[in-house]
């Protein structure tokens, strides 16, 4: 599938890792490495959307397209909507949101999500993978998603869902066989026309309590398809420890 656009929102501010998009990984700023990984997909275009000239300059230095966007966006999705408008994308164009702190992002995962989104009637598509242990299942920092029979999201939560009432009444150190526990992966594909709609949606109470922006889409009655991968993708960079881990992987030959 070709013709989709990858947009990488990149803000300079970060509470846990200052100047994170510009952090050096194997001689490249992290955001440049993310863009190069995304460019290995079948995307027709890869664009970094930033609010700071230092990020735009770093991209220009390494031949990565970047657009300056407003500094007051409440979310990365709002920034995507601005980019879609600036680029004049047609309503049916698939826009894949790749986070700027995913320097090891798998291009094949981007392609799979974009291909699904292009064929789907849902305005939004995302990824998940099976949860295999209770540590992740009961961890509120691990976002879970429950889907219907067609693979469309019913709900996202930091709580352990679906909750196996009877099995967990006896033990919580193992997941019961067959429990459809899925960890959400924060890679999204949108129809460009829906991005304009998203900016008109009011925040949802569920979104506020769970601190999960995607619940706004469900609250207002729009669908999110969930594509399930067999395995978890490489972890992104949230902390200095994460950054050192990725640096070591790149030094050892990771793409």
PDB file of N, CA and C in Angstrom, residues 42-96:
ATOM      1  N   UNK A  42       6.561   2.203   3.368  1.00  0.00           N
ATOM      2  CA  UNK A  42       6.126   2.541   2.013  1.00  0.00           C
ATOM      3  C   UNK A  42       5.412   3.897   1.960  1.00  0.00           C
ATOM      4  N   UNK A  43       5.648   4.710   2.968  1.00  0.00           N
ATOM      5  CA  UNK A  43       5.019   6.033   3.003  1.00  0.00           C
ATOM      6  C   UNK A  43       5.453   6.880   1.811  1.00  0.00           C
ATOM      7  N   UNK A  44       4.507   7.656   1.290  1.00  0.00           N
ATOM      8  CA  UNK A  44       4.821   8.570   0.199  1.00  0.00           C
ATOM      9  C   UNK A  44       5.556   9.802   0.706  1.00  0.00           C
ATOM     10  N   UNK A  45       5.380  10.089   2.010  1.00  0.00           N
ATOM     11  CA  UNK A  45       5.967  11.300   2.563  1.00  0.00           C
ATOM     12  C   UNK A  45       6.112  11.137   4.068  1.00  0.00           C
ATOM     13  N   UNK A  46       7.217  11.640   4.602  1.00  0.00           N
ATOM     14  CA  UNK A  46       7.449  11.629   6.042  1.00  0.00           C
ATOM     15  C   UNK A  46       7.736  13.062   6.468  1.00  0.00           C
ATOM     16  N   UNK A  47       6.949  13.556   7.421  1.00  0.00           N
ATOM     17  CA  UNK A  47       7.051  14.949   7.837  1.00  0.00           C
ATOM     18  C   UNK A  47       7.137  15.023   9.360  1.00  0.00           C
ATOM     19  N   UNK A  48       8.112  15.769   9.854  1.00  0.00           N
ATOM     20  CA  UNK A  48       8.187  16.065  11.282  1.00  0.00           C
ATOM     21  C   UNK A  48       7.396  17.341  11.533  1.00  0.00           C
ATOM     22  N   UNK A  49       6.496  17.296  12.509  1.00  0.00           N
ATOM     23  CA  UNK A  49       5.688  18.461  12.872  1.00  0.00           C
ATOM     24  C   UNK A  49       6.168  18.954  14.226  1.00  0.00           C
ATOM     25  N   UNK A  50       6.736  20.153  14.263  1.00  0.00           N
ATOM     26  CA  UNK A  50       7.360  20.629  15.485  1.00  0.00           C
ATOM     27  C   UNK A  50       6.913  22.035  15.856  1.00  0.00           C
ATOM     28  N   UNK A  51       7.183  22.386  17.101  1.00  0.00           N
ATOM     29  CA  UNK A  51       6.858  23.731  17.577  1.00  0.00           C
ATOM     30  C   UNK A  51       8.117  24.524  17.910  1.00  0.00           C
ATOM     31  N   UNK A  52       9.300  23.969  17.549  1.00  0.00           N
ATOM     32  CA  UNK A  52      10.544  24.631  17.936  1.00  0.00           C
ATOM     33  C   UNK A  52      11.542  24.632  16.778  1.00  0.00           C
ATOM     34  N   UNK A  53      12.126  25.786  16.546  1.00  0.00           N
ATOM     35  CA  UNK A  53      13.006  25.950  15.395  1.00  0.00           C
ATOM     36  C   UNK A  53      14.246  25.065  15.490  1.00  0.00           C
ATOM     37  N   UNK A  54      14.706  24.738  16.701  1.00  0.00           N
ATOM     38  CA  UNK A  54      15.890  23.891  16.821  1.00  0.00           C
ATOM     39  C   UNK A  54      15.643  22.492  16.274  1.00  0.00           C
ATOM     40  N   UNK A  55      14.417  22.002  16.429  1.00  0.00           N
ATOM     41  CA  UNK A  55      14.072  20.693  15.865  1.00  0.00           C
ATOM     42  C   UNK A  55      13.981  20.790  14.342  1.00  0.00           C
ATOM     43  N   UNK A  56      13.353  21.840  13.853  1.00  0.00           N
ATOM     44  CA  UNK A  56      13.264  22.047  12.404  1.00  0.00           C
ATOM     45  C   UNK A  56      14.653  22.164  11.797  1.00  0.00           C
ATOM     46  N   UNK A  57      15.557  22.865  12.466  1.00  0.00           N
ATOM     47  CA  UNK A  57      16.921  23.024  11.955  1.00  0.00           C
ATOM     48  C   UNK A  57      17.658  21.688  11.920  1.00  0.00           C
ATOM     49  N   UNK A  58      17.490  20.881  12.972  1.00  0.00           N
ATOM     50  CA  UNK A  58      18.140  19.574  13.012  1.00  0.00           C
ATOM     51  C   UNK A  58      17.635  18.685  11.883  1.00  0.00           C
ATOM     52  N   UNK A  59      16.336  18.757  11.610  1.00  0.00           N
ATOM     53  CA  UNK A  59      15.768  17.970  10.513  1.00  0.00           C
ATOM     54  C   UNK A  59      16.350  18.436   9.174  1.00  0.00           C
ATOM     55  N   UNK A  60      16.393  19.746   8.979  1.00  0.00           N
ATOM     56  CA  UNK A  60      16.917  20.292   7.720  1.00  0.00           C
ATOM     57  C   UNK A  60      18.361  19.871   7.513  1.00  0.00           C
ATOM     58  N   UNK A  61      19.136  19.864   8.565  1.00  0.00           N
ATOM     59  CA  UNK A  61      20.550  19.487   8.472  1.00  0.00           C
ATOM     60  C   UNK A  61      20.727  18.063   7.971  1.00  0.00           C
ATOM     61  N   UNK A  62      19.734  17.210   8.276  1.00  0.00           N
ATOM     62  CA  UNK A  62      19.845  15.795   7.901  1.00  0.00           C
ATOM     63  C   UNK A  62      18.882  15.406   6.781  1.00  0.00           C
ATOM     64  N   UNK A  63      18.342  16.390   6.086  1.00  0.00           N
ATOM     65  CA  UNK A  63      17.502  16.100   4.926  1.00  0.00           C
ATOM     66  C   UNK A  63      16.130  15.560   5.247  1.00  0.00           C
ATOM     67  N   UNK A  64      15.606  15.883   6.416  1.00  0.00           N
ATOM     68  CA  UNK A  64      14.270  15.437   6.821  1.00  0.00           C
ATOM     69  C   UNK A  64      13.304  16.605   6.704  1.00  0.00           C
ATOM     70  N   UNK A  65      12.155  16.369   6.074  1.00  0.00           N
ATOM     71  CA  UNK A  65      11.163  17.434   5.931  1.00  0.00           C
ATOM     72  C   UNK A  65      10.531  17.745   7.284  1.00  0.00           C
ATOM     73  N   UNK A  66      10.411  19.025   7.598  1.00  0.00           N
ATOM     74  CA  UNK A  66       9.781  19.440   8.849  1.00  0.00           C
ATOM     75  C   UNK A  66       8.884  20.635   8.604  1.00  0.00           C
ATOM     76  N   UNK A  67       7.809  20.706   9.364  1.00  0.00           N
ATOM     77  CA  UNK A  67       6.885  21.840   9.311  1.00  0.00           C
ATOM     78  C   UNK A  67       6.783  22.460  10.697  1.00  0.00           C
ATOM     79  N   UNK A  68       6.817  23.787  10.747  1.00  0.00           N
ATOM     80  CA  UNK A  68       6.574  24.485  12.003  1.00  0.00           C
ATOM     81  C   UNK A  68       5.072  24.545  12.241  1.00  0.00           C
ATOM     82  N   UNK A  69       4.665  24.197  13.461  1.00  0.00           N
ATOM     83  CA  UNK A  69       3.254  24.211  13.826  1.00  0.00           C
ATOM     84  C   UNK A  69       3.075  25.060  15.083  1.00  0.00           C
ATOM     85  N   UNK A  70       1.830  25.322  15.409  1.00  0.00           N
ATOM     86  CA  UNK A  70       1.515  26.165  16.569  1.00  0.00           C
ATOM     87  C   UNK A  70       2.072  25.556  17.854  1.00  0.00           C
ATOM     88  N   UNK A  71       2.341  26.422  18.826  1.00  0.00           N
ATOM     89  CA  UNK A  71       2.900  25.949  20.090  1.00  0.00           C
ATOM     90  C   UNK A  71       1.826  25.608  21.109  1.00  0.00           C
ATOM     91  N   UNK A  72       0.565  25.923  20.811  1.00  0.00           N
ATOM     92  CA  UNK A  72      -0.495  25.789  21.816  1.00  0.00           C
ATOM     93  C   UNK A  72      -1.387  24.578  21.612  1.00  0.00           C
ATOM     94  N   UNK A  73      -0.947  23.599  20.823  1.00  0.00           N
ATOM     95  CA  UNK A  73      -1.782  22.416  20.620  1.00  0.00           C
ATOM     96  C   UNK A  73      -1.897  21.616  21.917  1.00  0.00           C
ATOM     97  N   UNK A  74      -3.113  21.158  22.185  1.00  0.00           N
ATOM     98  CA  UNK A  74      -3.355  20.377  23.402  1.00  0.00           C
ATOM     99  C   UNK A  74      -2.867  18.950  23.273  1.00  0.00           C
ATOM    100  N   UNK A  75      -2.723  18.449  22.047  1.00  0.00           N
ATOM    101  CA  UNK A  75      -2.338  17.055  21.846  1.00  0.00           C
ATOM    102  C   UNK A  75      -1.615  16.898  20.510  1.00  0.00           C
ATOM    103  N   UNK A  76      -0.970  15.752  20.362  1.00  0.00           N
ATOM    104  CA  UNK A  76      -0.325  15.433  19.104  1.00  0.00           C
ATOM    105  C   UNK A  76      -1.314  15.291  17.966  1.00  0.00           C
ATOM    106  N   UNK A  77      -2.534  14.847  18.285  1.00  0.00           N
ATOM    107  CA  UNK A  77      -3.555  14.703  17.244  1.00  0.00           C
ATOM    108  C   UNK A  77      -3.956  16.064  16.682  1.00  0.00           C
ATOM    109  N   UNK A  78      -4.060  17.060  17.553  1.00  0.00           N
ATOM    110  CA  UNK A  78      -4.347  18.413  17.078  1.00  0.00           C
ATOM    111  C   UNK A  78      -3.223  18.915  16.167  1.00  0.00           C
ATOM    112  N   UNK A  79      -1.999  18.577  16.501  1.00  0.00           N
ATOM    113  CA  UNK A  79      -0.867  18.981  15.662  1.00  0.00           C
ATOM    114  C   UNK A  79      -0.949  18.277  14.308  1.00  0.00           C
ATOM    115  N   UNK A  80      -1.355  17.005  14.305  1.00  0.00           N
ATOM    116  CA  UNK A  80      -1.535  16.283  13.045  1.00  0.00           C
ATOM    117  C   UNK A  80      -2.581  16.956  12.171  1.00  0.00           C
ATOM    118  N   UNK A  81      -3.665  17.400  12.798  1.00  0.00           N
ATOM    119  CA  UNK A  81      -4.731  18.053  12.039  1.00  0.00           C
ATOM    120  C   UNK A  81      -4.218  19.317  11.366  1.00  0.00           C
ATOM    121  N   UNK A  82      -3.381  20.066  12.071  1.00  0.00           N
ATOM    122  CA  UNK A  82      -2.816  21.265  11.462  1.00  0.00           C
ATOM    123  C   UNK A  82      -1.939  20.906  10.269  1.00  0.00           C
ATOM    124  N   UNK A  83      -1.140  19.859  10.400  1.00  0.00           N
ATOM    125  CA  UNK A  83      -0.269  19.437   9.303  1.00  0.00           C
ATOM    126  C   UNK A  83      -1.091  18.988   8.100  1.00  0.00           C
ATOM    127  N   UNK A  84      -2.154  18.213   8.352  1.00  0.00           N
ATOM    128  CA  UNK A  84      -3.006  17.759   7.248  1.00  0.00           C
ATOM    129  C   UNK A  84      -3.578  18.946   6.495  1.00  0.00           C
ATOM    130  N   UNK A  85      -3.962  19.984   7.228  1.00  0.00           N
ATOM    131  CA  UNK A  85      -4.496  21.191   6.587  1.00  0.00           C
ATOM    132  C   UNK A  85      -3.401  21.927   5.819  1.00  0.00           C
ATOM    133  N   UNK A  86      -2.224  22.052   6.424  1.00  0.00           N
ATOM    134  CA  UNK A  86      -1.112  22.754   5.761  1.00  0.00           C
ATOM    135  C   UNK A  86      -0.695  22.049   4.469  1.00  0.00           C
ATOM    136  N   UNK A  87      -0.749  20.723   4.486  1.00  0.00           N
ATOM    137  CA  UNK A  87      -0.353  19.952   3.301  1.00  0.00           C
ATOM    138  C   UNK A  87      -1.483  19.820   2.288  1.00  0.00           C
ATOM    139  N   UNK A  88      -2.688  20.233   2.669  1.00  0.00           N
ATOM    140  CA  UNK A  88      -3.822  20.122   1.758  1.00  0.00           C
ATOM    141  C   UNK A  88      -4.177  18.685   1.421  1.00  0.00           C
ATOM    142  N   UNK A  89      -4.092  17.795   2.405  1.00  0.00           N
ATOM    143  CA  UNK A  89      -4.353  16.380   2.149  1.00  0.00           C
ATOM    144  C   UNK A  89      -5.826  16.132   1.866  1.00  0.00           C
ATOM    145  N   UNK A  90      -6.088  15.236   0.929  1.00  0.00           N
ATOM    146  CA  UNK A  90      -7.462  14.858   0.632  1.00  0.00           C
ATOM    147  C   UNK A  90      -8.056  14.087   1.813  1.00  0.00           C
ATOM    148  N   UNK A  91      -9.373  14.130   1.923  1.00  0.00           N
ATOM    149  CA  UNK A  91     -10.056  13.568   3.087  1.00  0.00           C
ATOM    150  C   UNK A  91      -9.746  12.089   3.293  1.00  0.00           C
ATOM    151  N   UNK A  92      -9.569  11.348   2.216  1.00  0.00           N
ATOM    152  CA  UNK A  92      -9.338   9.914   2.335  1.00  0.00           C
ATOM    153  C   UNK A  92      -7.890   9.510   2.524  1.00  0.00           C
ATOM    154  N   UNK A  93      -6.973  10.451   2.507  1.00  0.00           N
ATOM    155  CA  UNK A  93      -5.556  10.137   2.687  1.00  0.00           C
ATOM    156  C   UNK A  93      -5.308   9.596   4.089  1.00  0.00           C
ATOM    157  N   UNK A  94      -4.540   8.531   4.176  1.00  0.00           N
ATOM    158  CA  UNK A  94      -4.190   7.953   5.471  1.00  0.00           C
ATOM    159  C   UNK A  94      -2.981   8.686   6.033  1.00  0.00           C
ATOM    160  N   UNK A  95      -3.127   9.144   7.278  1.00  0.00           N
ATOM    161  CA  UNK A  95      -2.046   9.830   7.979  1.00  0.00           C
ATOM    162  C   UNK A  95      -1.656   8.973   9.184  1.00  0.00           C
ATOM    163  N   UNK A  96      -0.416   8.516   9.192  1.00  0.00           N
ATOM    164  CA  UNK A  96       0.065   7.689  10.292  1.00  0.00           C
ATOM    165  C   UNK A  96       0.852   8.554  11.269  1.00  0.00           C
TER     166      UNK A  96
END
